[in-house]
Coordinates of C-alpha atoms in Angstrom, one line a residue:
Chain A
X1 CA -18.3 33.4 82.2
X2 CA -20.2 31.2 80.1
X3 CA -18.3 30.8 77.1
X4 CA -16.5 27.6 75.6
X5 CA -13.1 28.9 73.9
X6 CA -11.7 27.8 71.1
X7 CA -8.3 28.0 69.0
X8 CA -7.6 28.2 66.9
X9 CA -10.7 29.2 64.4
X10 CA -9.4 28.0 61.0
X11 CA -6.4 25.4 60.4
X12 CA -5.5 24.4 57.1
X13 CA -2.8 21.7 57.7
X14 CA -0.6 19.2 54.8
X15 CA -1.1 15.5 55.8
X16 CA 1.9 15.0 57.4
X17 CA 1.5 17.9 59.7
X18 CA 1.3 17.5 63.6
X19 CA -1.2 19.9 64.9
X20 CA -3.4 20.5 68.0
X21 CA -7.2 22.0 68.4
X22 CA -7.3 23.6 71.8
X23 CA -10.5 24.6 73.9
X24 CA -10.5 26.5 77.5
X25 CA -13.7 26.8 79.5
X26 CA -13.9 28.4 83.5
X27 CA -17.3 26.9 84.2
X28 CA -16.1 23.9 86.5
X29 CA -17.8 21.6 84.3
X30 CA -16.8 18.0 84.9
X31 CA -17.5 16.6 81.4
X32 CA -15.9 18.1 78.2
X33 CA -16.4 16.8 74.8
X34 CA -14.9 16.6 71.0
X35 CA -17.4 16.8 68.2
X36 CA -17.2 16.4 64.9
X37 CA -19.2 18.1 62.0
X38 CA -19.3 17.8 58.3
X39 CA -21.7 20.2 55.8
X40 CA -25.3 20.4 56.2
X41 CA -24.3 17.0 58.9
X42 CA -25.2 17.1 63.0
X43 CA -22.3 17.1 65.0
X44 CA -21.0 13.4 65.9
X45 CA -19.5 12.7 68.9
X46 CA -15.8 12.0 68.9
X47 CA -14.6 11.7 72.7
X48 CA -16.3 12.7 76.1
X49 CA -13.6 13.7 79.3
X50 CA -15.5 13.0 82.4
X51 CA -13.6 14.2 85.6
X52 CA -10.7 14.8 83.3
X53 CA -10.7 11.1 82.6
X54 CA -11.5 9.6 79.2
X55 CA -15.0 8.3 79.4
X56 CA -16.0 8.2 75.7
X57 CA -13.9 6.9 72.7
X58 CA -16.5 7.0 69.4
X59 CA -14.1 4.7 67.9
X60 CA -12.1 7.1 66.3
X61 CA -8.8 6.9 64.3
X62 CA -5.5 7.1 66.2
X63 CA -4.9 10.0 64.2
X64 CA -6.8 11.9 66.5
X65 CA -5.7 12.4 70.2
X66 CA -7.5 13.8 73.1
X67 CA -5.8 15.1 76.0
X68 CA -7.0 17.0 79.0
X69 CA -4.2 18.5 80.5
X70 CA -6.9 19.9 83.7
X71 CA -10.3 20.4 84.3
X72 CA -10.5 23.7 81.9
X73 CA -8.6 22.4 79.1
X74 CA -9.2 20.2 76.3
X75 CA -7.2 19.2 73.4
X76 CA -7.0 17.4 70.5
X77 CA -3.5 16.5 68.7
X78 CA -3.9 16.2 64.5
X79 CA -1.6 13.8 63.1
X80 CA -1.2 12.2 59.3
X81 CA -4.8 13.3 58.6
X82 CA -6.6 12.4 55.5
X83 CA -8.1 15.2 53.1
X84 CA -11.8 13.9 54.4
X85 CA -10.9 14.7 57.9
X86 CA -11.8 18.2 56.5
X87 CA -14.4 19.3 59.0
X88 CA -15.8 21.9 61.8
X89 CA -14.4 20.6 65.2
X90 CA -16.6 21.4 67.9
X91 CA -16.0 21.8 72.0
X92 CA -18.1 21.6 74.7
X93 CA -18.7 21.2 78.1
X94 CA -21.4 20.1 80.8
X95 CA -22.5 19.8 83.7
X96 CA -24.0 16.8 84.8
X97 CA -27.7 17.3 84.4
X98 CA -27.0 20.5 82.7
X99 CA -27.1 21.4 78.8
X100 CA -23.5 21.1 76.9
X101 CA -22.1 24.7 75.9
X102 CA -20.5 24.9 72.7
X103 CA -17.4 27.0 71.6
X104 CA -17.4 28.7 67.8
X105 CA -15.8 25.3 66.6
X106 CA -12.2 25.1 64.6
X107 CA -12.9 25.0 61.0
X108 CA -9.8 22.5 59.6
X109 CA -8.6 22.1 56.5
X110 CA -6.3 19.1 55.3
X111 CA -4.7 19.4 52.1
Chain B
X1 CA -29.1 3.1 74.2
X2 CA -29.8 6.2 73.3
X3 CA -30.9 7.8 69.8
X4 CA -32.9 10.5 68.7
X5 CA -34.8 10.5 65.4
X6 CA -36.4 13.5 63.6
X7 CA -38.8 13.1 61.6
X8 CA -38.8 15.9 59.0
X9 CA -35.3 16.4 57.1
X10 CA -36.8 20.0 55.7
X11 CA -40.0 22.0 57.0
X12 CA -41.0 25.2 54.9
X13 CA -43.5 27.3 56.5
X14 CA -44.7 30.7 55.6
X15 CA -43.5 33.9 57.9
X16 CA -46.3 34.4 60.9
X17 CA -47.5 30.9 60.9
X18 CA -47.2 27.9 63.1
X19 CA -43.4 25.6 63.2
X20 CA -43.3 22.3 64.4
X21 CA -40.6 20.2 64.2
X22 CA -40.9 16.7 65.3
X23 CA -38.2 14.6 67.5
X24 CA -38.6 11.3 68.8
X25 CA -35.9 9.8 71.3
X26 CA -34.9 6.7 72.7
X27 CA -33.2 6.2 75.7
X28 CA -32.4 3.5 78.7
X29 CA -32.6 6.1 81.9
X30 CA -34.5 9.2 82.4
X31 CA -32.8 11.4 79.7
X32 CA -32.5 15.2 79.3
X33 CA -33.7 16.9 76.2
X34 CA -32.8 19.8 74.6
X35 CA -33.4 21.5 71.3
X36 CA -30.1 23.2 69.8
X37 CA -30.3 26.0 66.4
X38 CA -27.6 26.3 64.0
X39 CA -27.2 29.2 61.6
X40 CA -25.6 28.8 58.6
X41 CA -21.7 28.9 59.4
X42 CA -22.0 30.2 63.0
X43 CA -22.0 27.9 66.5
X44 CA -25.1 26.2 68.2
X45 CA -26.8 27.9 70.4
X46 CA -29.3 26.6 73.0
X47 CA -32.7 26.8 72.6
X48 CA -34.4 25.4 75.5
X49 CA -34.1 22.3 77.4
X50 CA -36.2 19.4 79.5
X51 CA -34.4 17.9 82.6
X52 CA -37.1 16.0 84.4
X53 CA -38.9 19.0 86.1
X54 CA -42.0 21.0 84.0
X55 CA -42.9 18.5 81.0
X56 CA -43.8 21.8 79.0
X57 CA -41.1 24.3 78.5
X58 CA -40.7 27.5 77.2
X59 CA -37.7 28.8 75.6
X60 CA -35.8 31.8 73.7
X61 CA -37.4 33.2 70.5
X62 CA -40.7 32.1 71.4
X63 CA -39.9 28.8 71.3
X64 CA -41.4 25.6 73.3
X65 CA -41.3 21.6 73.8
X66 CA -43.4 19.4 75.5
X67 CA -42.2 16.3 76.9
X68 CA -44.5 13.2 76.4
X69 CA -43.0 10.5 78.0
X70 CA -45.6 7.9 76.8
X71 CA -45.0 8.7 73.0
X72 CA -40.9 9.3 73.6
X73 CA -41.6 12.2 72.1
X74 CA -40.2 16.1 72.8
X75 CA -41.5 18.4 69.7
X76 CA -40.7 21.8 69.1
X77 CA -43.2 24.5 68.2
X78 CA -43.3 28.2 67.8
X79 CA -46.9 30.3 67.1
X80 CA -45.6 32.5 64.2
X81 CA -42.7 32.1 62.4
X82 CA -40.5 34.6 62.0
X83 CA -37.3 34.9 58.8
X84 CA -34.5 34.9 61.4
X85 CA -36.1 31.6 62.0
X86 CA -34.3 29.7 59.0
X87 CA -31.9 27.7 60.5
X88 CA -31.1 24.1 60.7
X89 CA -32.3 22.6 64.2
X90 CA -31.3 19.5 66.6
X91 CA -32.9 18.2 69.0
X92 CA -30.4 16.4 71.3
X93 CA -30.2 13.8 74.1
X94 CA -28.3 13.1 77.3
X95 CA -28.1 10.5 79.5
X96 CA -26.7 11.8 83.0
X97 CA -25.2 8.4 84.2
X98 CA -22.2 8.8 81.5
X99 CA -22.5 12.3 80.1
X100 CA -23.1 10.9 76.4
X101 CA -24.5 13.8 74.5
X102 CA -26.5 12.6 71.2
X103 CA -27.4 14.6 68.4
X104 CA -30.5 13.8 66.4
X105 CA -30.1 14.5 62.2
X106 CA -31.5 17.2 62.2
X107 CA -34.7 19.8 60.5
X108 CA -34.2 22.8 58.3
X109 CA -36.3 25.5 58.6
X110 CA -37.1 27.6 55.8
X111 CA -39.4 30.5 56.3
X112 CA -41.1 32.0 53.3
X113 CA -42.1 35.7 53.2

């Protein structure tokens, strides 16, 4: 199994919704990692889980919230987004020397 | 720290001839390299990758990168284009000591018939 899972694949949420991105991989990867991408834009990095431990914090707004519950999930929890958080959320995971594998992404919404 | 920096924003080459796009990276360690496609609204997919072993290496598609150390350099070339080349395409960087995965602006690749 070599796939990165993600769910749901389109969100459209209000700004004062409470939602969560979730992503599922069986590959015993240690690191796991949130991207975010905007139109015709590479993906930026957002946070890296390393042994299930946060390892990476881009600076993001406190309106987003990683979680790894174990070492094949990942999550991220929406809250009081803005209309230009409006993006493709990507997952993926890696191995340590290994390339990342990416899920089909969570296109989201905020209206 | 890392970065990666491609030098083209838009290559258009004509169908059966020569790609190259450019990447230039800058890192503190030993990185790995890699070269990612994207086709218009679908995932990334890997096209091949360099982690410290053959500094030329072949990858799907007909793809390949060489690894040049002395120039920090790790272009991407394929012989003949083909049209279900047009894509957009990253070349990406990761240092192994802290799993930071860097993606360079990216090139898109038209391909005229």
């Amino acid at each position: 199994d070599t796939e990165v899972t993600q769910t749901p694949k389109h969100l459209v949420m209000g700004m004062t919704n409470k939602k969560s991105l979730k992503c599922e991989q069986h590959m015993g990867h240690r690191a796991m990692y949130w991207y975010k991408q905007k139109a015709k834009k590479p993906p930026e990095l957002m946070f890296v889980y390393s042994y299930e431990k946060l390892s990476i914090n881009e600076s993001v707004p406190s309106r987003f919230s990683p979680e790894c519950p174990n070492s094949s999930l990942l999550n991220l929890h929406l809250h009081a987004l803005q209309p230009e958080d409006s993006a493709l959320y990507l997952c993926a995971s890696s191995h340590q020397q290994g390339e990342a594998f990416f899920g089909q992404g969570t296109r989201l919404t905020v209206v | 720290a890392q970065s990666v920096t491609q030098l083209d924003s838009h290559v258009s080459v004509s169908e059966g001839t020569p790609v190259l796009l450019r990447c230039n990276y800058s890192s503190s360690y030993s990185p790995s390299l890699f070269w990612y496609v994207q086709h218009p609204n679908k995932g990334l997919q890997l096209l091949l990758k360099y982690t410290s072993a053959a500094t030329l290496v072949k990858g799907i598609n007909g793809f390949e990168a060489e690894f040049k150390k002395s120039e920090t350099s790790f272009h991407l070339t394929k012989p003949s284009a083909h049209m279900s080349d047009a894509a957009e395409y990253f070349c990406v960087v990761k240092e192994t000591s802290y799993d930071k995965v860097i993606f360079g602006p990216g090139t898109s690749l038209s391909v005229i018939p």
